[in-house]
Amino acid sequence: MASVYLLILKRFIFFALLQGLIFNNFDFYDIYDPYICLVFIITFPIKVDKITFMIISFVFGFVLDMYSNSLGINAAACLSIAFLRSYILSFVFGSFYDPHGIKLIKNYVLESTFSQKFLYISSIIIIHHLFIFSLETFSFKFISLIVYKTLITYLISLIFCATFIYIMIENEK
Amino acid sequence: MQQIIDFIIRKKDVVVYLILLIFSLTLVFNSNYFHKSKVLIFSNSIANYSTENFNYLNEYFELKKINSSLLEENLVLKNQLEKINKNISLDSLTNINFSYKNAKVISNNLSSFKNRLVINKGIKDGLKTEMGVISSDGIVGIIDNTTKRYSSIMSILNIEMKINAKVKRTEHFGTLEWNGFDTRHLTLNDISETAKIKVGDSIITGGMSLIFPEGINIGIVSKIINQNETHSNTKGSAFTVNIRDDSIIDLDIRENYLNIEVKLHNDMSNLNNVYIIESFNKKEFQKLKK
């Protein structure tokens, strides 16, 4: 169990710095940044119980907030997808999902169909982005802007996150 | 009682989620209203320290660009000085209203709806909140939070930002706002339809507030959208209703404003050196306004 927490700590520092120092300045068409930090939550070990997972995600979001000069927005979004992840997993993978975490995330990715992987990653990214952008503006006046920006940022984030997860799994083999 | 405790134990992750969510949401809304929230000051100073050190690396690659932009600015300033030198009859010591300080941009983010920049000077260097920030090409934003060594600037690319500006040629006043998407353009609202504004007119700061001195370049008019034209089909029918219903008349009058798209002079994605404007008459001005 201790080795799991060590792995989480390593990934925590790596993804927080990667997002804060490099990908926040990515500026695709000036206003779109990929959220590579979501890989941390997508690949978070299922073994760890849910409350610890939520607290770690909350702190992770808080660290991201420091780098983007906002306060609480990333924390709320990361917390929410940490809370929703078990529901998404059971919805997408059905009976294949076991809440006790005997299977690793690697098994989910390797032993599932393409549409399942796609749905799992996409739903987490879209929920996170919708949460962030609507909290930032917090008014119905900008609702079309929020949807539009969510879609474009989703595409960029999806490409980067999928590539990253692929690299991580190839390394573990 | 037993049942309530049982319920809480059964649903403990929902309870933890809600507590943390409420905590983070209070942080979000407090940081909007109380500019000097303690948490923000604490968290910013840690993150800024690491970003500043990381930026030293980045800076080397842009030295050439920074150098040439500084040379260009120097040239413009020298030309201005030459013009002013000829009629230097005023006593410049007693008439100073604004003074300038320079600073370097540490982090600059354009991806959010409420963009902020961070610069490497703070309370230690005499910066305070609500000072204006400009670059060599145009305005950048207003300081909204200062720590000991750093300050964060509310950029003009922020949907909450409203800046008083005017058209240089016709002297019509309006408010500049950002639409949330286009980082090269702002919209100038509240200018009446009767103003004869053309594409290509320059837009400068208005000087209605003492944050920015009057006459700093912002950009040029690139497109004029007349809101009335889109309603022109319904106008005839609305007029007949006007006679009976007063509220519709109000609505029609409000639509007689132009929406002007302004192309910015400065490239917000590429800022290195900025200047902070300190106003000496601000306290006096605020006293009068109350």
XYZ file of C-alpha atoms in Angstrom, chain A residues 22-158:
137
model
C 4.451 24.028 -19.525
C 0.904 23.266 -20.635
C -0.631 26.409 -19.139
C 1.516 28.353 -21.608
C 0.618 26.123 -24.526
C -1.805 28.688 -26.017
C -3.229 26.912 -29.033
C -4.897 29.746 -31.016
C -4.105 31.942 -27.986
C -6.979 30.778 -25.799
C -7.048 26.985 -25.705
C -4.848 25.072 -23.249
C -4.882 21.269 -22.991
C -5.589 19.934 -19.510
C -2.941 17.231 -19.305
C -3.445 17.134 -15.517
C -6.541 14.987 -16.042
C -4.282 11.986 -16.708
C -3.545 12.039 -12.983
C -7.209 11.500 -12.141
C -7.976 9.138 -15.033
C -5.150 6.781 -14.064
C -5.517 7.142 -10.282
C -5.311 3.655 -8.657
C -8.767 2.246 -7.988
C -7.472 0.435 -4.887
C -7.351 3.674 -2.878
C -10.640 4.365 -1.138
C -12.915 7.063 -2.401
C -12.594 9.619 0.393
C -8.782 9.636 0.193
C -9.078 9.910 -3.587
C -11.369 12.938 -3.301
C -9.131 14.682 -0.785
C -5.998 14.098 -2.907
C -7.796 15.372 -6.030
C -8.961 18.422 -4.149
C -5.395 19.257 -3.088
C -4.201 18.552 -6.632
C -6.761 20.997 -8.021
C -5.712 23.538 -5.426
C -2.078 23.322 -6.560
C -3.212 23.823 -10.171
C -5.168 26.876 -9.046
C -1.986 28.428 -7.708
C -0.405 28.246 -11.145
C -3.385 29.599 -13.064
C -4.013 32.481 -10.599
C -7.535 31.356 -9.904
C -8.788 30.149 -6.574
C -10.945 27.086 -6.027
C -12.037 26.604 -9.637
C -9.693 23.749 -10.500
C -10.115 22.351 -6.988
C -13.887 22.125 -7.377
C -13.613 20.589 -10.853
C -11.018 17.963 -9.861
C -12.995 17.108 -6.732
C -16.162 16.614 -8.741
C -14.666 14.249 -11.280
C -13.000 12.324 -8.443
C -16.451 11.931 -6.926
C -18.065 10.962 -10.235
C -15.315 8.602 -11.447
C -16.651 5.441 -9.798
C -20.084 6.057 -11.342
C -18.534 6.678 -14.758
C -16.419 3.520 -14.466
C -19.386 1.333 -13.571
C -21.485 2.956 -16.275
C -18.882 2.525 -19.004
C -17.359 -0.854 -18.116
C -20.461 -2.453 -16.590
C -19.775 -5.762 -14.882
C -16.081 -5.559 -15.749
C -15.639 -2.810 -13.129
C -14.867 -3.996 -9.615
C -14.960 -1.362 -6.874
C -12.390 -3.152 -4.691
C -9.603 -2.451 -7.135
C -8.110 -5.872 -7.806
C -7.827 -4.912 -11.453
C -5.511 -2.054 -12.332
C -6.298 0.830 -14.663
C -3.944 -0.913 -17.106
C -6.350 -3.858 -17.306
C -9.269 -1.561 -18.030
C -7.436 0.072 -20.878
C -5.956 -3.087 -22.388
C -8.934 -5.415 -22.034
C -11.729 -3.169 -23.223
C -13.086 -2.128 -26.586
C -12.114 1.142 -28.228
C -15.501 2.744 -27.592
C -15.285 1.989 -23.863
C -11.877 3.630 -23.523
C -13.029 6.564 -25.610
C -16.203 7.036 -23.558
C -14.367 6.824 -20.228
C -11.717 9.412 -21.097
C -14.124 11.698 -22.977
C -16.762 11.836 -20.271
C -14.192 12.743 -17.609
C -12.663 15.455 -19.804
C -16.015 16.963 -20.811
C -17.404 17.053 -17.270
C -14.195 18.654 -16.003
C -14.145 21.317 -18.730
C -17.828 22.182 -18.370
C -17.302 22.575 -14.648
C -14.260 24.818 -15.025
C -15.660 27.116 -17.694
C -19.072 27.537 -16.129
C -17.546 28.284 -12.722
C -15.245 30.846 -14.310
C -17.998 32.839 -15.986
C -20.895 31.928 -13.685
C -23.611 33.498 -15.807
C -26.076 32.314 -18.422
C -25.043 35.151 -20.683
C -21.986 33.186 -21.804
C -23.597 29.781 -22.163
C -22.880 29.448 -25.892
C -19.279 30.523 -25.303
C -18.899 27.887 -22.580
C -20.174 25.079 -24.799
C -18.049 26.140 -27.755
C -14.893 26.487 -25.690
C -15.539 23.187 -23.922
C -15.765 21.350 -27.238
C -12.561 22.738 -28.697
C -10.564 22.367 -25.482
C -11.955 18.836 -25.181
C -10.521 17.865 -28.561
C -7.052 19.145 -27.680
C -7.102 17.628 -24.200
C -8.277 14.291 -25.585
